[in-house]
Structure formats: structure tokens, C-alpha cells
Coordinates of C-alpha atoms in Angstrom, one line a residue:
M1 CA 107.0 81.0 126.4
A2 CA 108.2 84.4 127.4
N3 CA 106.8 87.8 126.7
I4 CA 108.2 89.9 123.9
C5 CA 111.1 92.0 125.2
V6 CA 110.0 95.6 124.9
C7 CA 112.4 98.5 125.6
A8 CA 112.2 102.3 125.1
R9 CA 114.9 104.7 123.9
F10 CA 115.0 108.5 124.1
R11 CA 117.4 110.3 121.9
P12 CA 118.9 113.7 122.8
L13 CA 117.2 116.9 121.6
N14 CA 118.1 117.8 118.1
S15 CA 118.8 121.2 116.6
R16 CA 115.2 121.7 115.6
E17 CA 114.1 121.1 119.2
D18 CA 116.9 123.0 120.9
G19 CA 115.6 125.0 123.9
E20 CA 112.3 123.0 124.2
A21 CA 111.1 121.5 127.5
I22 CA 111.8 117.9 128.3
C23 CA 108.6 115.8 128.8
I24 CA 110.1 112.8 130.6
T25 CA 111.0 112.2 134.2
R26 CA 113.3 109.3 135.0
S27 CA 112.4 106.8 137.7
D28 CA 114.9 103.9 137.2
S29 CA 116.3 101.8 134.3
Q30 CA 112.8 100.3 133.7
S31 CA 110.3 103.0 134.5
F32 CA 109.6 106.7 133.8
S33 CA 106.9 109.3 133.5
I34 CA 106.0 111.4 130.6
K35 CA 103.8 114.5 130.3
D36 CA 101.9 115.6 127.2
E37 CA 101.2 119.1 126.0
K38 CA 98.0 119.2 128.1
D39 CA 100.1 118.4 131.2
K40 CA 98.6 115.0 131.6
Q41 CA 101.1 112.5 133.0
Y42 CA 101.6 108.9 132.1
T43 CA 103.8 106.2 133.7
F44 CA 105.4 103.4 131.7
T45 CA 107.4 100.3 132.7
F46 CA 109.4 98.3 130.2
D47 CA 112.2 95.6 130.3
R48 CA 114.7 98.4 129.9
V49 CA 114.7 102.2 129.3
F50 CA 117.6 103.9 127.5
Y51 CA 117.7 107.6 128.2
E52 CA 119.4 110.4 126.3
D53 CA 122.8 109.6 127.6
S54 CA 122.7 105.9 126.8
E55 CA 125.3 104.3 124.6
Q56 CA 124.8 102.3 121.4
A57 CA 126.7 99.4 123.1
D58 CA 124.2 99.4 126.0
V59 CA 121.3 99.0 123.6
Y60 CA 123.0 96.1 121.8
E61 CA 124.0 94.4 125.0
H62 CA 120.4 94.2 126.2
V63 CA 118.4 94.0 123.0
G64 CA 120.6 92.4 120.4
R65 CA 123.2 90.1 122.0
P66 CA 120.8 87.5 123.5
I67 CA 118.8 87.1 120.3
V68 CA 122.0 86.9 118.1
R69 CA 123.4 84.1 120.3
D70 CA 120.2 82.2 120.1
A71 CA 120.2 82.5 116.3
V72 CA 123.6 80.9 116.2
N73 CA 122.0 78.0 118.1
S74 CA 119.2 77.7 115.6
I75 CA 116.5 79.7 117.4
N76 CA 114.7 82.3 115.3
G77 CA 114.9 85.9 116.5
T78 CA 113.6 89.3 115.5
I79 CA 114.6 92.9 116.5
I80 CA 112.2 95.7 115.6
T81 CA 112.8 99.4 115.9
Y82 CA 109.5 101.5 116.1
G83 CA 108.8 105.2 116.6
Q84 CA 108.0 108.6 115.2
T85 CA 109.9 109.8 112.2
G86 CA 113.2 111.4 113.2
A87 CA 113.2 109.6 116.6
G88 CA 116.5 107.8 116.0
K89 CA 115.3 104.4 114.7
T90 CA 117.7 104.2 111.8
Y91 CA 120.6 105.6 113.9
T92 CA 119.9 102.9 116.5
M93 CA 119.9 100.2 113.7
E94 CA 122.8 101.4 111.5
G95 CA 124.7 104.0 113.5
G96 CA 126.0 107.1 111.8
N97 CA 127.1 104.9 108.9
I98 CA 127.0 101.1 108.4
L99 CA 130.8 101.2 107.9
E100 CA 131.2 103.4 111.0
A101 CA 134.8 103.2 112.3
D102 CA 134.0 104.8 115.7
N103 CA 132.9 101.9 117.9
R104 CA 130.8 104.2 120.2
K105 CA 128.6 105.1 117.2
K106 CA 128.1 101.6 115.8
G107 CA 124.5 100.5 115.5
L108 CA 122.8 97.2 116.0
L109 CA 123.5 95.9 112.5
P110 CA 127.3 96.1 112.5
R111 CA 127.4 94.8 116.1
V112 CA 125.2 91.8 115.0
V113 CA 127.6 91.1 112.2
D114 CA 130.6 91.2 114.6
E115 CA 128.8 88.9 117.1
L116 CA 127.7 86.4 114.4
F117 CA 131.2 85.8 113.1
S118 CA 132.8 85.9 116.5
A119 CA 130.3 83.2 117.7
I120 CA 130.9 80.8 114.8
N121 CA 134.7 81.3 114.8
I122 CA 135.0 79.8 118.3
C123 CA 132.9 76.7 117.6
G124 CA 135.7 74.5 116.3
E125 CA 136.0 72.2 113.3
T126 CA 133.3 69.8 114.3
T127 CA 130.6 72.4 113.5
A128 CA 130.2 74.1 110.1
Y129 CA 128.3 77.3 109.6
E130 CA 126.9 79.1 106.6
I131 CA 125.5 82.6 106.8
K132 CA 123.2 84.1 104.1
L133 CA 122.0 87.7 103.9
S134 CA 118.9 89.1 102.3
M135 CA 117.6 92.7 102.4
V136 CA 114.2 94.0 101.4
E137 CA 112.0 97.1 101.9
I138 CA 108.2 97.4 102.0
Y139 CA 107.5 100.5 99.9
M140 CA 104.0 101.5 99.1
E141 CA 102.8 98.0 99.9
R142 CA 105.3 96.3 97.6
V143 CA 108.1 94.2 98.8
R144 CA 111.3 95.2 96.9
D145 CA 114.6 93.3 96.9
L146 CA 117.4 95.8 97.8
F147 CA 120.0 93.5 96.3
D148 CA 118.2 93.2 93.0
L149 CA 116.0 96.1 92.1
S150 CA 114.4 94.2 89.2
K151 CA 112.6 92.2 91.9
D152 CA 110.2 94.9 92.9
N153 CA 107.1 92.9 93.9
I154 CA 108.3 89.9 95.9
Q155 CA 105.5 87.5 97.0
I156 CA 105.1 86.5 100.6
K157 CA 104.7 82.7 101.1
E158 CA 104.1 80.5 104.0
H159 CA 106.0 77.2 104.1
K160 CA 104.9 74.3 106.4
G161 CA 107.5 74.0 109.1
N162 CA 109.6 77.0 107.9
G163 CA 107.0 79.8 108.4
I164 CA 106.9 83.0 106.4
L165 CA 109.2 83.2 103.4
L166 CA 109.9 85.8 100.7
S167 CA 109.7 83.9 97.4
G168 CA 112.7 84.4 95.1
V169 CA 114.4 87.0 97.4
T170 CA 118.2 87.3 96.7
E171 CA 120.3 85.5 99.3
I172 CA 124.0 86.4 99.4
L173 CA 126.4 83.9 101.0
I174 CA 128.7 86.0 103.3
L175 CA 132.1 84.6 104.4
D176 CA 133.2 87.4 106.8
G177 CA 132.1 90.6 108.5
E178 CA 133.7 92.9 106.0
E179 CA 131.8 91.3 103.1
A180 CA 128.5 91.5 105.1
L181 CA 128.9 95.2 105.8
T182 CA 129.8 95.9 102.2
N183 CA 126.6 94.2 101.0
L184 CA 124.5 95.9 103.7
C185 CA 125.9 99.3 102.6
R186 CA 125.0 98.5 99.0
G187 CA 121.4 97.5 100.0
I188 CA 121.0 100.6 102.2
S189 CA 121.9 102.9 99.3
N190 CA 119.0 101.5 97.4
R191 CA 116.4 102.2 100.1
A192 CA 113.7 104.8 99.5
V193 CA 114.3 108.1 101.5
G194 CA 112.8 111.5 101.3
E195 CA 113.0 114.9 103.1
T196 CA 110.4 116.2 105.5
Q197 CA 110.3 119.1 108.0
M198 CA 111.2 116.6 110.8
N199 CA 114.0 114.7 109.1
A200 CA 116.3 115.6 106.2
E201 CA 116.7 111.9 105.3
S202 CA 113.4 110.3 106.3
S203 CA 113.0 106.6 105.6
R204 CA 110.1 106.1 103.3
S205 CA 109.9 102.4 103.6
H206 CA 110.1 99.6 106.2
C207 CA 113.5 97.9 105.8
I208 CA 114.1 94.3 106.7
Y209 CA 117.5 92.7 107.1
I210 CA 117.5 88.8 107.2
F211 CA 120.5 86.7 108.4
T212 CA 120.0 83.0 107.9
V213 CA 122.5 81.0 110.0
Q214 CA 122.7 77.3 108.9
K215 CA 124.6 75.0 111.3
Q216 CA 125.8 71.4 110.7
V217 CA 127.4 69.2 113.3
T218 CA 129.6 66.7 111.5
N219 CA 129.1 63.7 113.6
E220 CA 125.3 64.2 113.8
K221 CA 124.8 64.3 110.0
R222 CA 122.1 66.8 110.3
V223 CA 121.6 70.5 109.8
S224 CA 119.6 73.2 111.6
S225 CA 118.9 76.8 110.9
G226 CA 118.3 80.0 112.8
K227 CA 116.9 83.1 111.2
L228 CA 117.8 86.5 112.6
V229 CA 115.5 89.3 111.3
L230 CA 116.1 93.0 112.0
V231 CA 113.3 95.4 111.1
D232 CA 113.8 99.2 110.8
L233 CA 110.2 100.5 110.6
A234 CA 109.4 103.7 108.8
G235 CA 108.4 106.4 111.2
S236 CA 104.8 107.2 112.0
E237 CA 104.0 110.7 110.7
K238 CA 101.6 113.6 111.4
V239 CA 101.3 115.5 108.1
D240 CA 100.9 118.9 109.8
M241 CA 104.3 118.3 111.5
T242 CA 106.2 116.8 108.5
G243 CA 104.8 119.2 105.9
A244 CA 104.5 116.2 103.5
K245 CA 103.2 116.9 100.0
G246 CA 102.9 115.1 96.7
Q247 CA 104.7 111.8 96.5
V248 CA 106.0 112.2 100.1
L249 CA 102.4 112.6 101.3
E250 CA 101.4 109.4 99.5
E251 CA 104.3 107.6 101.1
A252 CA 103.2 108.9 104.5
K253 CA 99.7 107.6 104.0
S254 CA 101.0 104.1 103.1
I255 CA 103.4 104.1 106.1
N256 CA 100.7 105.1 108.5
T257 CA 98.2 102.6 107.1
S258 CA 100.7 99.7 107.5
L259 CA 101.6 100.9 111.0
S260 CA 97.9 101.1 111.8
A261 CA 97.5 97.5 110.6
L262 CA 100.4 96.5 112.9
G263 CA 98.6 98.2 115.8
K264 CA 95.5 96.2 115.1
V265 CA 97.5 92.9 115.1
I266 CA 99.1 93.9 118.5
T267 CA 95.6 94.7 119.9
A268 CA 94.2 91.4 118.6
L269 CA 97.1 89.4 120.1
K270 CA 96.8 91.2 123.4
S271 CA 93.1 90.4 123.7
K272 CA 93.6 86.9 122.4
S273 CA 91.2 87.4 119.6
P274 CA 90.4 84.3 117.5
H275 CA 91.2 86.2 114.4
I276 CA 94.6 88.0 114.0
P277 CA 94.5 90.3 110.9
Y278 CA 98.1 89.5 109.7
R279 CA 97.0 89.7 106.0
D280 CA 95.8 93.3 106.3
S281 CA 99.2 94.6 105.1
K282 CA 102.5 93.3 103.8
L283 CA 104.3 94.5 107.0
T284 CA 102.1 92.4 109.3
R285 CA 102.3 89.4 107.0
V286 CA 106.1 89.6 107.0
L287 CA 106.1 90.0 110.9
E288 CA 103.7 87.1 111.4
D289 CA 106.4 84.8 112.8
A290 CA 107.9 87.5 115.0
L291 CA 104.5 88.4 116.6
G292 CA 102.7 85.1 116.4
G293 CA 105.0 83.0 118.6
G294 CA 107.5 81.6 116.0
S295 CA 110.4 83.8 117.0
Q296 CA 112.1 85.3 120.0
T297 CA 111.3 89.0 119.6
A298 CA 112.6 92.3 120.9
L299 CA 110.8 95.7 120.2
L300 CA 112.6 98.9 120.7
C301 CA 110.4 102.0 120.9
C302 CA 112.3 105.1 119.9
C303 CA 111.0 108.5 121.0
S304 CA 111.9 112.2 121.2
P305 CA 112.1 113.6 124.7
S306 CA 110.7 117.0 123.6
L307 CA 107.4 118.3 124.8
S308 CA 106.3 119.2 121.2
S309 CA 106.5 115.4 120.3
S310 CA 105.0 114.2 123.5
S311 CA 101.6 113.1 122.2
E312 CA 103.3 111.1 119.4
S313 CA 105.7 109.6 122.0
V314 CA 102.8 108.6 124.3
S315 CA 101.2 106.8 121.3
I316 CA 104.4 104.9 120.5
L317 CA 104.9 104.0 124.2
R318 CA 101.3 102.7 124.5
F319 CA 102.0 100.5 121.5
G320 CA 105.0 99.1 123.3
A321 CA 103.0 98.5 126.5
S322 CA 100.5 96.5 124.5
A323 CA 103.2 94.5 122.8
K324 CA 104.6 93.5 126.2
H325 CA 101.6 91.3 126.8
I326 CA 102.4 89.1 123.7
K327 CA 104.0 85.7 124.3
A328 CA 107.0 84.7 122.1
S329 CA 108.5 81.2 121.8
S330 CA 112.1 80.1 121.5
R331 CA 111.4 77.6 118.7
V332 CA 114.3 75.6 117.3
S333 CA 114.2 75.2 113.6
I334 CA 113.3 71.8 112.1
K335 CA 116.3 69.4 111.9
E336 CA 116.4 67.0 109.0
D337 CA 118.2 63.7 109.1
I338 CA 120.2 63.4 105.9
D339 CA 120.2 59.6 105.7
R340 CA 116.4 59.4 106.2
K341 CA 115.9 62.0 103.4
L342 CA 118.0 60.0 101.0
D343 CA 115.8 56.9 101.7
I344 CA 112.6 58.6 100.5
S345 CA 113.8 59.1 96.9
T346 CA 111.2 56.6 95.7
V347 CA 108.4 58.7 97.2
K348 CA 109.8 61.7 95.4
D349 CA 109.7 59.9 92.1
L350 CA 106.0 59.3 92.6
K351 CA 105.6 63.0 93.5
L352 CA 107.3 63.9 90.3
Q353 CA 104.7 62.1 88.3
K354 CA 102.0 64.1 90.2
I355 CA 103.8 67.4 89.5
L356 CA 104.1 66.6 85.8
K357 CA 100.4 66.0 85.6
K358 CA 99.8 69.3 87.3
L359 CA 102.1 70.9 84.9
R360 CA 100.0 69.8 81.9
E361 CA 96.8 71.0 83.6
K362 CA 98.3 74.4 84.3
L363 CA 100.2 74.8 81.1
D364 CA 98.0 77.3 79.4
A365 CA 97.2 79.4 82.5
E366 CA 100.1 79.4 84.9
T367 CA 103.6 80.9 84.8
L368 CA 106.9 79.2 85.4
D369 CA 107.0 80.7 88.9
V370 CA 103.8 78.8 89.7
I371 CA 105.3 75.6 88.3
L372 CA 108.3 76.1 90.5
E373 CA 106.0 76.7 93.5
E374 CA 104.3 73.4 92.8
F375 CA 107.7 71.7 93.0
V376 CA 108.3 73.4 96.3
M377 CA 104.9 72.7 97.8
D378 CA 105.1 69.0 96.9
G379 CA 108.6 68.6 98.4
L380 CA 110.4 67.7 95.2
L381 CA 112.5 70.9 95.3
S382 CA 113.5 72.9 98.4
D383 CA 112.2 76.5 98.4
P384 CA 115.2 78.8 97.4
T385 CA 114.0 81.3 100.0
T386 CA 114.8 79.1 102.9
S387 CA 118.1 77.6 104.1
M388 CA 116.5 75.0 106.4
I389 CA 117.7 72.2 104.2
S390 CA 119.9 69.1 104.6
S391 CA 123.5 69.2 103.3
H392 CA 122.7 67.1 100.2
E393 CA 120.1 69.7 99.2
A394 CA 122.4 72.6 99.9
I395 CA 123.7 72.4 96.3
I396 CA 120.3 73.9 95.1
T397 CA 121.8 77.4 94.5
S398 CA 120.5 80.1 92.3
Q399 CA 122.3 78.5 89.3
T400 CA 120.5 75.2 90.0
I401 CA 117.2 76.9 90.2
S402 CA 117.9 78.7 86.9
S403 CA 118.7 75.3 85.3
W404 CA 115.3 74.0 86.7
K405 CA 113.6 76.9 85.0
E406 CA 115.4 76.2 81.7
A407 CA 114.5 72.5 82.0
T408 CA 110.9 73.3 82.8
Q409 CA 110.8 75.6 79.8
R410 CA 112.1 72.9 77.6
L411 CA 109.5 70.5 78.9
V412 CA 106.8 73.1 78.2
N413 CA 108.1 73.5 74.6
T414 CA 108.2 69.7 74.2
I415 CA 104.6 69.3 75.4
L416 CA 103.5 72.2 73.1
E417 CA 105.2 70.5 70.1
L418 CA 103.5 67.2 71.0
K419 CA 100.2 68.9 71.2
R420 CA 100.7 70.3 67.7
E421 CA 101.7 66.8 66.4
I422 CA 98.7 65.3 68.0
N423 CA 96.4 67.9 66.3
V424 CA 98.1 67.0 62.9
L425 CA 97.5 63.3 63.5
K426 CA 93.9 63.9 64.5
E427 CA 93.4 65.7 61.2
D428 CA 95.1 62.9 59.2
N429 CA 93.0 60.4 61.1
Q430 CA 89.8 62.2 60.1
V431 CA 90.9 62.3 56.5
T432 CA 91.6 58.5 56.6
K433 CA 88.2 57.8 58.1
E434 CA 86.5 59.7 55.3
E435 CA 88.5 57.8 52.7
C436 CA 87.6 54.4 54.3
K437 CA 84.0 55.4 54.3
I438 CA 84.1 56.2 50.6
M439 CA 85.9 52.9 49.9
R440 CA 83.2 50.9 51.7
Q441 CA 80.6 52.6 49.7
V442 CA 82.4 51.9 46.4
R443 CA 82.9 48.2 47.4
K444 CA 79.2 47.9 48.2
R445 CA 78.2 49.3 44.7
V446 CA 80.7 47.0 42.9
K447 CA 79.4 43.9 44.7
A448 CA 75.9 44.8 43.7
K449 CA 76.9 45.1 40.0
L450 CA 78.8 41.8 40.1
R451 CA 75.6 40.1 41.4
Q452 CA 73.7 41.5 38.5
A453 CA 76.4 40.2 36.0
N454 CA 76.2 36.7 37.6
L455 CA 79.8 37.0 38.9
H456 CA 81.2 36.6 42.3
T457 CA 84.6 37.2 44.0
I458 CA 86.9 34.5 45.1
Y459 CA 89.4 35.3 47.9
N460 CA 92.9 33.7 47.6
E461 CA 94.2 33.3 51.2
S462 CA 97.7 32.5 50.0
T463 CA 98.1 35.7 48.0
G464 CA 95.6 37.8 49.9
T465 CA 93.9 38.9 46.6
E466 CA 90.4 38.6 45.1
F467 CA 89.4 37.6 41.5
L468 CA 86.2 37.2 39.6
R469 CA 84.6 33.9 38.6
Q470 CA 81.4 33.0 36.7
K471 CA 78.8 31.5 38.9
P472 CA 77.9 27.9 37.9
S473 CA 74.6 27.6 36.1
A474 CA 71.8 25.8 37.8
A475 CA 71.6 22.1 36.9

């Protein structure tokens, strides 16, 4: 296991800071010193430091390329940009524009797309790749699907073997780089932004881009999957500097709370605490794999070099220094043998009976989403939020899942109808019991009167009928 790769980047002074003093002193490509407003000096050392004159390509070469190449080889990877609002995180991630034509200005995202398709295009015909793209934001502690705004409260699930998943998130199959960038542009346009005194277009949410790369080698008859996650964190904010009011203030509180939770997780991991508070926020829950050893992870701390932002920059850099102590693993995703999976169909039939029983138990209280979750957890149906599936399962697309929902609804309706019929039969049965009871009482009274009249009944077995006959007199 290797430590998380932590880098720092300083943007040039912006127009608001023009003329201010610079608070950093360069040492080399890994170390520097920074002075705060009280003239206290701090020294930091990271895996790489990108100063004001650094190029976008330099950042990608050191931070992005190694992780992208590993993702193509089925190793999960995460790249996180972290820093004060207006420190250049989104510019580093996206560039001036996600469709930027100027290669010098291209951010991590478009370079990741280029690298992914370049890597799979040189692999030859013996290896087949499939790339899916998802995009969500964490806004006011709700996970929102940026490709489908109707999904504004996506649930975070944990799947055995596959780690943290976003249940029901939209996954778009992308065939080339141009299609990927077009969809990214559409998702970015749906992201929550707002204006503050420090940034005219301040991100008001944490944005997460997820590339799932599924690989199948023909002669091996198996598939593997690597997940590449890029996280553009909303900037930490000091209200007195941003001038936030109203809704923007509420957003700032939510952002700072989630970043504080992230800091607590980093501290707990650094100290090797037995309890890591991943569940304290949606952000830390989503980043559990990246921070907890299930992914190769790079953290880029973005800072302003101005003296007026030095205290905030020191805080960001301390966060990065703590993260450097965390171990990250290069774990290859689970590989499933197709032939073996086909041999266990009998076991799945037994599981189906178990699930149907659970369905009846949960019928009155649970929703269809819970029913589908039962199918996933019992292994009958692969979770639609993960692509770590064998090729015979790959046909489970959104349309297939929709048909499962329709079939489940029909099953629910059928069971409800059967319940109604059972209730009717119960009522009919009760009426029949009452009638039988009355008939027995009448028969008893008739027999008593026959005895008084010196008559008795004779049963004819051949006809199944009874008739009356006078009792013989005593001799």
C-alpha cells in the first residue's frame, strides 16, 4: 500500500488581489514556505508543488495520468481537488470550458477523456472495453443526479465486493471522447452555482464525475472493471470574506459542515482511530473507498498565493499534510468467471423463492425500490449502479430494470387480488359453517320427533337417500 498522492497548486493573483503581497517562498518542486498575516512561517513538503507559472498539462501528467492508466487496467482511482473558494479548483478540473479548444487551458476532465479513449484504442481486438459516465452533485446534503434532475435524493449504498455505490444513478454509455465531453457539458450546466465577493461563479456543491471502465479479454471469458472518480469539492468559505447572505449563506454552512466532516475523517485515519466517521456526511460516505484504502487516490490542494488568503491557505495545506499519512491500495476489481456464474442458476432459483417470500412480508410497508434492493442484495439481480458484471449480465440495462419494476408491480397487483379473493372465500366459508350448524340442529330435532312417532330412518346405500319406516311392534 502506498500513501495518498498529495500535491499543492497556487494560482496567479486575480484582479481582486492585484498588487497584494505574495505569501509563499519557493524551495523546489516539492517544498515551499508560507507566511500568514501575523508573519508566522510554515514549511510544507508534498509529492509535487505546482506554482503560479505551472501549466495544466503539468498537473495532469503528475496527478491524472497514472490514475487513468490504472483505471484502464481495472484499478479504482480517485482525484480530488480541495481548497478555498476561488482558489482555482474548478479551473483545474474543467479548464476555462469543458469544450476548451486551446490545449494549454484544458483541465483534468477533458484530458482524462482523451487518455481513456487513447488507451483503449490501442489495445487491439482481443480486448473489449465499455465506458459509462455518471455525474452527481452533493448539494445541501442531498445527492442529485446531474443527468436526471428528477433524481434529487440518490441513496448511497454499500455493495459487498464493489464498495460504495449510488443507487439508481444515471449511467450513460459513451462511445467516443466527443460524446463524453458533450454529456459532461450538459451535466455541468445543471450544477448549483452562486455569486460571492470572492468568486462570481462560486460552486455551491461538491461535484463528482464517475467513469466506469469495463474490460473483457475475449479468450479469458471474464470481465473486470475499474472506476475512475473525479471530485471537485466546493470551496471552504469564511463568511466575512465572501459576504454570503440568505440562501448563499445556508449553502456555505452546508459546505463548511461537510468539509469539516471530511477533516475529521482525515484526522481519524491519520491517528488510526478504531472508528472512522464516514457516515457523518454524504461527502465522506461517497469518498469512503477513496480514503479508506479501496482506491488509488490523489489530492490536489488549490490555494491563492496572496497574503490576505494566507490563513485559509495554511488550513488547506495542513489538511493536505494530514492526508499524506493515509495509505491507499491499488485494488483490482473483482473478476467473475462467466461459465461458473452460469452453473449456479439452480442456486439463484432457490434465492428467488426466498425473495418472493420477502416480497409478501414487505408488501404493505415497503416500496418497489426496496423490493429491487432485495433482489440486488440476494444476488438475483446485479445492481444497476455498478458495472462489475459478467458479459451475460451486461444486458441488464435501464430498460431491463424498468421491465423488472413493471413485472414486480404486476406481481404485487396479483398478490393483492389473491388476498381479496381469499377474504371473500373466508366470508363464504363462514356462512357455510353457519348453515351447516343450523342443518345439524334441524336434523337433531327431526330425529327426536321421529322417535316420538315410533318411526325410524332407513339409509339406502345404492341411492344415497333416506326414507321412513314404521318400527316393528314388540312380540
